[in-house]
Amino acid sequence: MKLKKKDIFFETLENMADTIVQAADYFAQNISDLQDVTLFAGEMKKYESKCDEFTHTIIKELNKTFITPLERDDIMDLTTTMDDVLDGLEATASRFYMYQLTEPDEYIVQFADILRQSAYEIQKAVHLLSHKKLLALREHTIRLNDLENQGDELLRICIKNLFATVNDPIELIKRKEIYERLETTTDSCEHVANKLESIIMRNS
């Protein structure tokens, strides 16, 4: 019996979600003990480029496909928000390289863990979407919102601590930007959740 070929849009979205997990795993595993920032930034760039390729595949397929499994705008918006997550991770990694920052603190490690958990929630949700299990998605969108709230709270704590303990203005600027980029990436994860929520409402 011949297996039904998976829809190109769902397949590509799954591939994107899997790549986000791989990138977030790599980021979290290496951030606590940065031996080589050049290698770290280079590997994260590879993940980001891979995700860009999936985005281009989606755009190409949208341009040539008459009937799509979801609304065209929903497919494109979900693709863009997922791509933003990997862009955020890669942009943060590039700052470690540019600033030659080799000693991440406990707050950066905590952000990395939040982003890693968020990546897995995105992956689970996108795979459920592929199987049209729309209502089951909600568990993961709720969890993504909760993780984003944790990111907000962590940013407040680490910025307060930064200004209380760091006197070197250059070091302060570096750390503050990295904290804020990490928090913005948790926002991007929440944007994925919001897009999934709108897909649930439109298709249930």
mmCIF file with all atom_site columns, C-alpha atoms in Angstrom:
data_model
loop_
_atom_site.group_PDB
_atom_site.id
_atom_site.type_symbol
_atom_site.label_atom_id
_atom_site.label_alt_id
_atom_site.label_comp_id
_atom_site.label_asym_id
_atom_site.label_entity_id
_atom_site.label_seq_id
_atom_site.pdbx_PDB_ins_code
_atom_site.Cartn_x
_atom_site.Cartn_y
_atom_site.Cartn_z
_atom_site.occupancy
_atom_site.B_iso_or_equiv
_atom_site.pdbx_formal_charge
_atom_site.auth_seq_id
_atom_site.auth_comp_id
_atom_site.auth_asym_id
_atom_site.auth_atom_id
_atom_site.pdbx_PDB_model_num
ATOM 1   C CA . MET A 1 1   ? 0.000   0.000  0.000  1.00 0.00 ? 1   MET A CA 1
ATOM 2   C CA . LYS A 1 2   ? 1.414   3.338  -1.054 1.00 0.00 ? 2   LYS A CA 1
ATOM 3   C CA . LEU A 1 3   ? 1.710   5.892  1.749  1.00 0.00 ? 3   LEU A CA 1
ATOM 4   C CA . LYS A 1 4   ? 0.032   9.213  1.155  1.00 0.00 ? 4   LYS A CA 1
ATOM 5   C CA . LYS A 1 5   ? 2.645   11.897 0.464  1.00 0.00 ? 5   LYS A CA 1
ATOM 6   C CA . LYS A 1 6   ? 2.772   14.545 3.195  1.00 0.00 ? 6   LYS A CA 1
ATOM 7   C CA . ASP A 1 7   ? 1.642   18.028 2.214  1.00 0.00 ? 7   ASP A CA 1
ATOM 8   C CA . ILE A 1 8   ? 4.676   20.165 1.285  1.00 0.00 ? 8   ILE A CA 1
ATOM 9   C CA . PHE A 1 9   ? 3.553   23.040 3.521  1.00 0.00 ? 9   PHE A CA 1
ATOM 10  C CA . PHE A 1 10  ? 3.093   20.924 6.641  1.00 0.00 ? 10  PHE A CA 1
ATOM 11  C CA . GLU A 1 11  ? 6.279   19.005 5.910  1.00 0.00 ? 11  GLU A CA 1
ATOM 12  C CA . THR A 1 12  ? 8.294   22.217 5.587  1.00 0.00 ? 12  THR A CA 1
ATOM 13  C CA . LEU A 1 13  ? 6.755   23.745 8.717  1.00 0.00 ? 13  LEU A CA 1
ATOM 14  C CA . GLU A 1 14  ? 7.640   20.562 10.629 1.00 0.00 ? 14  GLU A CA 1
ATOM 15  C CA . ASN A 1 15  ? 11.202  20.789 9.293  1.00 0.00 ? 15  ASN A CA 1
ATOM 16  C CA . MET A 1 16  ? 11.392  24.405 10.487 1.00 0.00 ? 16  MET A CA 1
ATOM 17  C CA . ALA A 1 17  ? 10.109  23.460 13.943 1.00 0.00 ? 17  ALA A CA 1
ATOM 18  C CA . ASP A 1 18  ? 12.621  20.593 14.161 1.00 0.00 ? 18  ASP A CA 1
ATOM 19  C CA . THR A 1 19  ? 15.431  22.994 13.205 1.00 0.00 ? 19  THR A CA 1
ATOM 20  C CA . ILE A 1 20  ? 14.337  25.472 15.889 1.00 0.00 ? 20  ILE A CA 1
ATOM 21  C CA . VAL A 1 21  ? 14.585  22.655 18.456 1.00 0.00 ? 21  VAL A CA 1
ATOM 22  C CA . GLN A 1 22  ? 18.042  21.637 17.211 1.00 0.00 ? 22  GLN A CA 1
ATOM 23  C CA . ALA A 1 23  ? 19.227  25.258 17.365 1.00 0.00 ? 23  ALA A CA 1
ATOM 24  C CA . ALA A 1 24  ? 17.748  25.911 20.825 1.00 0.00 ? 24  ALA A CA 1
ATOM 25  C CA . ASP A 1 25  ? 19.261  22.658 22.108 1.00 0.00 ? 25  ASP A CA 1
ATOM 26  C CA . TYR A 1 26  ? 22.685  23.594 20.734 1.00 0.00 ? 26  TYR A CA 1
ATOM 27  C CA . PHE A 1 27  ? 22.383  27.125 22.159 1.00 0.00 ? 27  PHE A CA 1
ATOM 28  C CA . ALA A 1 28  ? 21.398  25.903 25.637 1.00 0.00 ? 28  ALA A CA 1
ATOM 29  C CA . GLN A 1 29  ? 23.995  23.123 25.741 1.00 0.00 ? 29  GLN A CA 1
ATOM 30  C CA . ASN A 1 30  ? 26.876  25.400 24.785 1.00 0.00 ? 30  ASN A CA 1
ATOM 31  C CA . ILE A 1 31  ? 25.981  28.702 26.411 1.00 0.00 ? 31  ILE A CA 1
ATOM 32  C CA . SER A 1 32  ? 26.903  27.690 29.966 1.00 0.00 ? 32  SER A CA 1
ATOM 33  C CA . ASP A 1 33  ? 30.483  26.821 28.996 1.00 0.00 ? 33  ASP A CA 1
ATOM 34  C CA . LEU A 1 34  ? 31.500  28.840 25.954 1.00 0.00 ? 34  LEU A CA 1
ATOM 35  C CA . GLN A 1 35  ? 34.855  27.429 24.840 1.00 0.00 ? 35  GLN A CA 1
ATOM 36  C CA . ASP A 1 36  ? 34.850  28.883 21.313 1.00 0.00 ? 36  ASP A CA 1
ATOM 37  C CA . VAL A 1 37  ? 32.536  31.822 20.523 1.00 0.00 ? 37  VAL A CA 1
ATOM 38  C CA . THR A 1 38  ? 33.544  31.771 16.838 1.00 0.00 ? 38  THR A CA 1
ATOM 39  C CA . LEU A 1 39  ? 32.434  28.146 16.472 1.00 0.00 ? 39  LEU A CA 1
ATOM 40  C CA . PHE A 1 40  ? 29.301  28.823 18.534 1.00 0.00 ? 40  PHE A CA 1
ATOM 41  C CA . ALA A 1 41  ? 28.212  31.764 16.369 1.00 0.00 ? 41  ALA A CA 1
ATOM 42  C CA . GLY A 1 42  ? 29.097  29.867 13.180 1.00 0.00 ? 42  GLY A CA 1
ATOM 43  C CA . GLU A 1 43  ? 26.979  26.846 14.115 1.00 0.00 ? 43  GLU A CA 1
ATOM 44  C CA . MET A 1 44  ? 24.011  29.045 15.029 1.00 0.00 ? 44  MET A CA 1
ATOM 45  C CA . LYS A 1 45  ? 24.345  30.794 11.656 1.00 0.00 ? 45  LYS A CA 1
ATOM 46  C CA . LYS A 1 46  ? 24.054  27.393 9.928  1.00 0.00 ? 46  LYS A CA 1
ATOM 47  C CA . TYR A 1 47  ? 20.769  26.710 11.715 1.00 0.00 ? 47  TYR A CA 1
ATOM 48  C CA . GLU A 1 48  ? 19.486  30.168 10.795 1.00 0.00 ? 48  GLU A CA 1
ATOM 49  C CA . SER A 1 49  ? 20.412  29.684 7.128  1.00 0.00 ? 49  SER A CA 1
ATOM 50  C CA . LYS A 1 50  ? 18.652  26.304 7.114  1.00 0.00 ? 50  LYS A CA 1
ATOM 51  C CA . CYS A 1 51  ? 15.501  27.944 8.450  1.00 0.00 ? 51  CYS A CA 1
ATOM 52  C CA . ASP A 1 52  ? 15.749  30.647 5.759  1.00 0.00 ? 52  ASP A CA 1
ATOM 53  C CA . GLU A 1 53  ? 15.809  27.893 3.133  1.00 0.00 ? 53  GLU A CA 1
ATOM 54  C CA . PHE A 1 54  ? 12.570  26.451 4.521  1.00 0.00 ? 54  PHE A CA 1
ATOM 55  C CA . THR A 1 55  ? 11.016  29.944 4.406  1.00 0.00 ? 55  THR A CA 1
ATOM 56  C CA . HIS A 1 56  ? 11.988  30.260 0.740  1.00 0.00 ? 56  HIS A CA 1
ATOM 57  C CA . THR A 1 57  ? 10.453  26.830 0.051  1.00 0.00 ? 57  THR A CA 1
ATOM 58  C CA . ILE A 1 58  ? 7.156   27.967 1.593  1.00 0.00 ? 58  ILE A CA 1
ATOM 59  C CA . ILE A 1 59  ? 7.129   31.181 -0.463 1.00 0.00 ? 59  ILE A CA 1
ATOM 60  C CA . LYS A 1 60  ? 7.931   29.292 -3.660 1.00 0.00 ? 60  LYS A CA 1
ATOM 61  C CA . GLU A 1 61  ? 5.189   26.727 -3.027 1.00 0.00 ? 61  GLU A CA 1
ATOM 62  C CA . LEU A 1 62  ? 2.632   29.417 -2.146 1.00 0.00 ? 62  LEU A CA 1
ATOM 63  C CA . ASN A 1 63  ? 3.348   31.091 -5.472 1.00 0.00 ? 63  ASN A CA 1
ATOM 64  C CA . LYS A 1 64  ? 2.639   27.946 -7.480 1.00 0.00 ? 64  LYS A CA 1
ATOM 65  C CA . THR A 1 65  ? -0.039  26.148 -5.434 1.00 0.00 ? 65  THR A CA 1
ATOM 66  C CA . PHE A 1 66  ? -3.716  26.907 -6.091 1.00 0.00 ? 66  PHE A CA 1
ATOM 67  C CA . ILE A 1 67  ? -5.269  25.070 -3.127 1.00 0.00 ? 67  ILE A CA 1
ATOM 68  C CA . THR A 1 68  ? -3.438  25.224 0.206  1.00 0.00 ? 68  THR A CA 1
ATOM 69  C CA . PRO A 1 69  ? -4.209  23.261 3.419  1.00 0.00 ? 69  PRO A CA 1
ATOM 70  C CA . LEU A 1 70  ? -4.601  26.488 5.429  1.00 0.00 ? 70  LEU A CA 1
ATOM 71  C CA . GLU A 1 71  ? -5.256  30.105 4.477  1.00 0.00 ? 71  GLU A CA 1
ATOM 72  C CA . ARG A 1 72  ? -2.272  31.508 2.583  1.00 0.00 ? 72  ARG A CA 1
ATOM 73  C CA . ASP A 1 73  ? -1.820  34.343 5.085  1.00 0.00 ? 73  ASP A CA 1
ATOM 74  C CA . ASP A 1 74  ? -1.851  31.865 7.974  1.00 0.00 ? 74  ASP A CA 1
ATOM 75  C CA . ILE A 1 75  ? 0.858   29.740 6.363  1.00 0.00 ? 75  ILE A CA 1
ATOM 76  C CA . MET A 1 76  ? 3.010   32.781 5.598  1.00 0.00 ? 76  MET A CA 1
ATOM 77  C CA . ASP A 1 77  ? 2.522   34.384 9.025  1.00 0.00 ? 77  ASP A CA 1
ATOM 78  C CA . LEU A 1 78  ? 3.324   31.146 10.855 1.00 0.00 ? 78  LEU A CA 1
ATOM 79  C CA . THR A 1 79  ? 6.437   30.687 8.717  1.00 0.00 ? 79  THR A CA 1
ATOM 80  C CA . THR A 1 80  ? 7.592   34.251 9.416  1.00 0.00 ? 80  THR A CA 1
ATOM 81  C CA . THR A 1 81  ? 7.043   34.067 13.177 1.00 0.00 ? 81  THR A CA 1
ATOM 82  C CA . MET A 1 82  ? 8.889   30.734 13.399 1.00 0.00 ? 82  MET A CA 1
ATOM 83  C CA . ASP A 1 83  ? 11.760  32.179 11.363 1.00 0.00 ? 83  ASP A CA 1
ATOM 84  C CA . ASP A 1 84  ? 11.900  35.119 13.802 1.00 0.00 ? 84  ASP A CA 1
ATOM 85  C CA . VAL A 1 85  ? 12.609  32.684 16.672 1.00 0.00 ? 85  VAL A CA 1
ATOM 86  C CA . LEU A 1 86  ? 15.718  31.334 14.972 1.00 0.00 ? 86  LEU A CA 1
ATOM 87  C CA . ASP A 1 87  ? 16.750  34.821 13.864 1.00 0.00 ? 87  ASP A CA 1
ATOM 88  C CA . GLY A 1 88  ? 16.647  35.862 17.531 1.00 0.00 ? 88  GLY A CA 1
ATOM 89  C CA . LEU A 1 89  ? 18.784  32.955 18.685 1.00 0.00 ? 89  LEU A CA 1
ATOM 90  C CA . GLU A 1 90  ? 21.318  33.562 15.918 1.00 0.00 ? 90  GLU A CA 1
ATOM 91  C CA . ALA A 1 91  ? 21.425  37.324 16.552 1.00 0.00 ? 91  ALA A CA 1
ATOM 92  C CA . THR A 1 92  ? 22.185  36.656 20.226 1.00 0.00 ? 92  THR A CA 1
ATOM 93  C CA . ALA A 1 93  ? 24.934  34.163 19.349 1.00 0.00 ? 93  ALA A CA 1
ATOM 94  C CA . SER A 1 94  ? 26.487  36.699 16.966 1.00 0.00 ? 94  SER A CA 1
ATOM 95  C CA . ARG A 1 95  ? 26.642  39.237 19.823 1.00 0.00 ? 95  ARG A CA 1
ATOM 96  C CA . PHE A 1 96  ? 28.690  36.795 21.891 1.00 0.00 ? 96  PHE A CA 1
ATOM 97  C CA . TYR A 1 97  ? 31.112  36.639 18.964 1.00 0.00 ? 97  TYR A CA 1
ATOM 98  C CA . MET A 1 98  ? 31.197  40.395 18.292 1.00 0.00 ? 98  MET A CA 1
ATOM 99  C CA . TYR A 1 99  ? 31.630  41.270 21.960 1.00 0.00 ? 99  TYR A CA 1
ATOM 100 C CA . GLN A 1 100 ? 33.939  38.281 22.619 1.00 0.00 ? 100 GLN A CA 1
ATOM 101 C CA . LEU A 1 101 ? 31.766  37.491 25.608 1.00 0.00 ? 101 LEU A CA 1
ATOM 102 C CA . THR A 1 102 ? 32.905  34.133 26.953 1.00 0.00 ? 102 THR A CA 1
ATOM 103 C CA . GLU A 1 103 ? 31.429  34.144 30.443 1.00 0.00 ? 103 GLU A CA 1
ATOM 104 C CA . PRO A 1 104 ? 27.631  33.963 30.300 1.00 0.00 ? 104 PRO A CA 1
ATOM 105 C CA . ASP A 1 105 ? 25.933  34.469 33.663 1.00 0.00 ? 105 ASP A CA 1
ATOM 106 C CA . GLU A 1 106 ? 23.119  32.567 35.374 1.00 0.00 ? 106 GLU A CA 1
ATOM 107 C CA . TYR A 1 107 ? 20.454  34.788 33.758 1.00 0.00 ? 107 TYR A CA 1
ATOM 108 C CA . ILE A 1 108 ? 21.624  34.013 30.226 1.00 0.00 ? 108 ILE A CA 1
ATOM 109 C CA . VAL A 1 109 ? 21.609  30.297 31.087 1.00 0.00 ? 109 VAL A CA 1
ATOM 110 C CA . GLN A 1 110 ? 18.041  30.643 32.426 1.00 0.00 ? 110 GLN A CA 1
ATOM 111 C CA . PHE A 1 111 ? 16.926  32.457 29.262 1.00 0.00 ? 111 PHE A CA 1
ATOM 112 C CA . ALA A 1 112 ? 18.478  29.675 27.180 1.00 0.00 ? 112 ALA A CA 1
ATOM 113 C CA . ASP A 1 113 ? 16.473  27.104 29.140 1.00 0.00 ? 113 ASP A CA 1
ATOM 114 C CA . ILE A 1 114 ? 13.218  29.046 28.641 1.00 0.00 ? 114 ILE A CA 1
ATOM 115 C CA . LEU A 1 115 ? 13.918  29.239 24.903 1.00 0.00 ? 115 LEU A CA 1
ATOM 116 C CA . ARG A 1 116 ? 14.755  25.549 24.745 1.00 0.00 ? 116 ARG A CA 1
ATOM 117 C CA . GLN A 1 117 ? 11.458  24.650 26.417 1.00 0.00 ? 117 GLN A CA 1
ATOM 118 C CA . SER A 1 118 ? 9.634   27.052 24.084 1.00 0.00 ? 118 SER A CA 1
ATOM 119 C CA . ALA A 1 119 ? 11.224  25.417 21.026 1.00 0.00 ? 119 ALA A CA 1
ATOM 120 C CA . TYR A 1 120 ? 9.909   22.015 22.091 1.00 0.00 ? 120 TYR A CA 1
ATOM 121 C CA . GLU A 1 121 ? 6.408   23.453 22.598 1.00 0.00 ? 121 GLU A CA 1
ATOM 122 C CA . ILE A 1 122 ? 6.534   24.952 19.083 1.00 0.00 ? 122 ILE A CA 1
ATOM 123 C CA . GLN A 1 123 ? 7.685   21.613 17.663 1.00 0.00 ? 123 GLN A CA 1
ATOM 124 C CA . LYS A 1 124 ? 4.876   19.671 19.364 1.00 0.00 ? 124 LYS A CA 1
ATOM 125 C CA . ALA A 1 125 ? 2.280   22.223 18.258 1.00 0.00 ? 125 ALA A CA 1
ATOM 126 C CA . VAL A 1 126 ? 3.399   22.286 14.617 1.00 0.00 ? 126 VAL A CA 1
ATOM 127 C CA . HIS A 1 127 ? 3.399   18.488 14.392 1.00 0.00 ? 127 HIS A CA 1
ATOM 128 C CA . LEU A 1 128 ? -0.155  18.463 15.809 1.00 0.00 ? 128 LEU A CA 1
ATOM 129 C CA . LEU A 1 129 ? -1.131  21.093 13.233 1.00 0.00 ? 129 LEU A CA 1
ATOM 130 C CA . SER A 1 130 ? 0.164   18.818 10.469 1.00 0.00 ? 130 SER A CA 1
ATOM 131 C CA . HIS A 1 131 ? -2.194  16.105 11.690 1.00 0.00 ? 131 HIS A CA 1
ATOM 132 C CA . LYS A 1 132 ? -5.114  18.596 11.929 1.00 0.00 ? 132 LYS A CA 1
ATOM 133 C CA . LYS A 1 133 ? -5.351  18.074 15.714 1.00 0.00 ? 133 LYS A CA 1
ATOM 134 C CA . LEU A 1 134 ? -6.250  21.701 16.235 1.00 0.00 ? 134 LEU A CA 1
ATOM 135 C CA . LEU A 1 135 ? -7.780  21.625 19.703 1.00 0.00 ? 135 LEU A CA 1
ATOM 136 C CA . ALA A 1 136 ? -4.802  19.683 21.075 1.00 0.00 ? 136 ALA A CA 1
ATOM 137 C CA . LEU A 1 137 ? -2.602  22.651 20.043 1.00 0.00 ? 137 LEU A CA 1
ATOM 138 C CA . ARG A 1 138 ? -4.035  24.815 22.800 1.00 0.00 ? 138 ARG A CA 1
ATOM 139 C CA . GLU A 1 139 ? -2.081  23.066 25.555 1.00 0.00 ? 139 GLU A CA 1
ATOM 140 C CA . HIS A 1 140 ? 1.136   24.125 23.826 1.00 0.00 ? 140 HIS A CA 1
ATOM 141 C CA . THR A 1 141 ? 0.075   27.705 23.036 1.00 0.00 ? 141 THR A CA 1
ATOM 142 C CA . ILE A 1 142 ? -0.857  28.193 26.708 1.00 0.00 ? 142 ILE A CA 1
ATOM 143 C CA . ARG A 1 143 ? 2.537   26.821 27.741 1.00 0.00 ? 143 ARG A CA 1
ATOM 144 C CA . LEU A 1 144 ? 4.297   29.172 25.284 1.00 0.00 ? 144 LEU A CA 1
ATOM 145 C CA . ASN A 1 145 ? 2.474   32.145 26.799 1.00 0.00 ? 145 ASN A CA 1
ATOM 146 C CA . ASP A 1 146 ? 3.533   31.014 30.273 1.00 0.00 ? 146 ASP A CA 1
ATOM 147 C CA . LEU A 1 147 ? 7.176   30.688 29.189 1.00 0.00 ? 147 LEU A CA 1
ATOM 148 C CA . GLU A 1 148 ? 7.079   34.182 27.675 1.00 0.00 ? 148 GLU A CA 1
ATOM 149 C CA . ASN A 1 149 ? 5.818   35.525 31.020 1.00 0.00 ? 149 ASN A CA 1
ATOM 150 C CA . GLN A 1 150 ? 8.788   33.821 32.679 1.00 0.00 ? 150 GLN A CA 1
ATOM 151 C CA . GLY A 1 151 ? 11.044  35.618 30.186 1.00 0.00 ? 151 GLY A CA 1
ATOM 152 C CA . ASP A 1 152 ? 9.471   38.979 31.072 1.00 0.00 ? 152 ASP A CA 1
ATOM 153 C CA . GLU A 1 153 ? 10.009  38.391 34.784 1.00 0.00 ? 153 GLU A CA 1
ATOM 154 C CA . LEU A 1 154 ? 13.587  37.202 34.242 1.00 0.00 ? 154 LEU A CA 1
ATOM 155 C CA . LEU A 1 155 ? 14.391  40.351 32.248 1.00 0.00 ? 155 LEU A CA 1
ATOM 156 C CA . ARG A 1 156 ? 13.157  42.545 35.119 1.00 0.00 ? 156 ARG A CA 1
ATOM 157 C CA . ILE A 1 157 ? 15.304  40.609 37.602 1.00 0.00 ? 157 ILE A CA 1
ATOM 158 C CA . CYS A 1 158 ? 18.497  40.563 35.540 1.00 0.00 ? 158 CYS A CA 1
ATOM 159 C CA . ILE A 1 159 ? 18.337  44.243 34.502 1.00 0.00 ? 159 ILE A CA 1
ATOM 160 C CA . LYS A 1 160 ? 17.806  45.257 38.142 1.00 0.00 ? 160 LYS A CA 1
ATOM 161 C CA . ASN A 1 161 ? 20.777  43.103 39.188 1.00 0.00 ? 161 ASN A CA 1
ATOM 162 C CA . LEU A 1 162 ? 22.894  44.400 36.302 1.00 0.00 ? 162 LEU A CA 1
ATOM 163 C CA . PHE A 1 163 ? 22.585  48.050 37.343 1.00 0.00 ? 163 PHE A CA 1
ATOM 164 C CA . ALA A 1 164 ? 23.130  47.135 41.001 1.00 0.00 ? 164 ALA A CA 1
ATOM 165 C CA . THR A 1 165 ? 26.315  45.118 40.503 1.00 0.00 ? 165 THR A CA 1
ATOM 166 C CA . VAL A 1 166 ? 28.118  46.107 37.259 1.00 0.00 ? 166 VAL A CA 1
ATOM 167 C CA . ASN A 1 167 ? 30.127  49.335 37.255 1.00 0.00 ? 167 ASN A CA 1
ATOM 168 C CA . ASP A 1 168 ? 31.893  49.017 33.899 1.00 0.00 ? 168 ASP A CA 1
ATOM 169 C CA . PRO A 1 169 ? 29.602  50.865 31.420 1.00 0.00 ? 169 PRO A CA 1
ATOM 170 C CA . ILE A 1 170 ? 30.828  48.816 28.423 1.00 0.00 ? 170 ILE A CA 1
ATOM 171 C CA . GLU A 1 171 ? 30.127  45.535 30.178 1.00 0.00 ? 171 GLU A CA 1
ATOM 172 C CA . LEU A 1 172 ? 26.747  46.862 31.248 1.00 0.00 ? 172 LEU A CA 1
ATOM 173 C CA . ILE A 1 173 ? 25.807  47.779 27.658 1.00 0.00 ? 173 ILE A CA 1
ATOM 174 C CA . LYS A 1 174 ? 26.880  44.348 26.361 1.00 0.00 ? 174 LYS A CA 1
ATOM 175 C CA . ARG A 1 175 ? 24.937  42.394 28.976 1.00 0.00 ? 175 ARG A CA 1
ATOM 176 C CA . LYS A 1 176 ? 21.843  44.575 28.725 1.00 0.00 ? 176 LYS A CA 1
ATOM 177 C CA . GLU A 1 177 ? 21.623  44.106 24.960 1.00 0.00 ? 177 GLU A CA 1
ATOM 178 C CA . ILE A 1 178 ? 22.015  40.341 25.232 1.00 0.00 ? 178 ILE A CA 1
ATOM 179 C CA . TYR A 1 179 ? 19.358  40.086 27.959 1.00 0.00 ? 179 TYR A CA 1
ATOM 180 C CA . GLU A 1 180 ? 16.961  42.168 25.860 1.00 0.00 ? 180 GLU A CA 1
ATOM 181 C CA . ARG A 1 181 ? 17.610  40.147 22.704 1.00 0.00 ? 181 ARG A CA 1
ATOM 182 C CA . LEU A 1 182 ? 16.926  36.931 24.592 1.00 0.00 ? 182 LEU A CA 1
ATOM 183 C CA . GLU A 1 183 ? 13.684  38.347 26.007 1.00 0.00 ? 183 GLU A CA 1
ATOM 184 C CA . THR A 1 184 ? 12.636  39.538 22.539 1.00 0.00 ? 184 THR A CA 1
ATOM 185 C CA . THR A 1 185 ? 13.180  35.984 21.297 1.00 0.00 ? 185 THR A CA 1
ATOM 186 C CA . THR A 1 186 ? 10.783  34.686 23.966 1.00 0.00 ? 186 THR A CA 1
ATOM 187 C CA . ASP A 1 187 ? 8.322   37.263 22.581 1.00 0.00 ? 187 ASP A CA 1
ATOM 188 C CA . SER A 1 188 ? 8.840   35.721 19.131 1.00 0.00 ? 188 SER A CA 1
ATOM 189 C CA . CYS A 1 189 ? 7.930   32.315 20.575 1.00 0.00 ? 189 CYS A CA 1
ATOM 190 C CA . GLU A 1 190 ? 4.722   33.834 21.952 1.00 0.00 ? 190 GLU A CA 1
ATOM 191 C CA . HIS A 1 191 ? 3.980   35.301 18.501 1.00 0.00 ? 191 HIS A CA 1
ATOM 192 C CA . VAL A 1 192 ? 4.102   31.734 17.136 1.00 0.00 ? 192 VAL A CA 1
ATOM 193 C CA . ALA A 1 193 ? 1.578   30.748 19.816 1.00 0.00 ? 193 ALA A CA 1
ATOM 194 C CA . ASN A 1 194 ? -0.679  33.679 18.896 1.00 0.00 ? 194 ASN A CA 1
ATOM 195 C CA . LYS A 1 195 ? -0.567  32.732 15.224 1.00 0.00 ? 195 LYS A CA 1
ATOM 196 C CA . LEU A 1 196 ? -1.430  29.130 16.075 1.00 0.00 ? 196 LEU A CA 1
ATOM 197 C CA . GLU A 1 197 ? -4.354  30.379 18.179 1.00 0.00 ? 197 GLU A CA 1
ATOM 198 C CA . SER A 1 198 ? -5.734  32.343 15.232 1.00 0.00 ? 198 SER A CA 1
ATOM 199 C CA . ILE A 1 199 ? -5.381  29.234 13.020 1.00 0.00 ? 199 ILE A CA 1
ATOM 200 C CA . ILE A 1 200 ? -7.334  27.207 15.605 1.00 0.00 ? 200 ILE A CA 1
ATOM 201 C CA . MET A 1 201 ? -10.139 29.781 15.684 1.00 0.00 ? 201 MET A CA 1
ATOM 202 C CA . ARG A 1 202 ? -10.327 30.060 11.908 1.00 0.00 ? 202 ARG A CA 1
ATOM 203 C CA . ASN A 1 203 ? -10.369 26.323 11.249 1.00 0.00 ? 203 ASN A CA 1
ATOM 204 C CA . SER A 1 204 ? -12.260 24.789 14.177 1.00 0.00 ? 204 SER A CA 1
#
